Amino acid sequence: MNDKYKAELINGKPVILLNGSMIEKGFISIIDAEQKADKLNQASIKNNQVE
């Protein structure tokens, strides 16, 4: 599965990337960012199935 949203550390801080571009920052931990990215990916999959 190719996830559009991905959690990574940039300059030691967790962020969410959308196709390589940072879209959200300010997470306490990488785990929090990964959980949010997973939720965004699941929502994206559901939206694509509806269309």
XYZ file of C-alpha atoms in Angstrom:
51
model
C 0.000 0.000 0.000
C 1.338 3.410 -0.952
C 0.408 5.841 1.826
C -0.070 9.464 0.837
C 0.462 10.665 4.402
C 3.685 9.748 6.173
C 5.149 10.606 9.586
C 8.840 11.506 9.701
C 11.333 13.349 11.842
C 12.620 16.599 10.360
C 15.298 18.368 12.384
C 14.461 15.990 15.215
C 10.782 16.977 15.287
C 7.851 14.779 14.220
C 5.865 16.024 11.227
C 3.379 14.663 8.687
C 4.246 14.726 5.018
C 1.786 14.591 2.120
C 3.559 13.260 -0.963
C 6.845 14.585 0.446
C 5.640 18.052 1.495
C 5.172 18.935 5.165
C 1.522 19.585 5.979
C 1.394 19.370 9.773
C 3.835 19.797 12.659
C 3.770 20.273 16.425
C 3.389 16.653 17.520
C 4.657 15.565 20.921
C 6.153 12.324 19.588
C 6.670 10.407 16.359
C 4.039 7.936 17.600
C 1.431 10.725 17.684
C 2.389 11.783 14.158
C 2.225 8.173 12.912
C -1.240 7.706 14.412
C -2.507 10.891 12.750
C -0.952 9.871 9.409
C -2.659 6.461 9.675
C -6.028 8.153 10.308
C -5.520 10.468 7.335
C -4.590 7.528 5.105
C -7.680 5.583 6.202
C -9.900 8.601 5.489
C -8.249 9.013 2.103
C -8.918 5.353 1.241
C -12.582 5.684 2.270
C -12.992 8.843 0.176
C -11.463 7.142 -2.860
C -13.830 4.177 -2.522
C -16.865 6.466 -2.468
C -15.939 8.268 -5.696
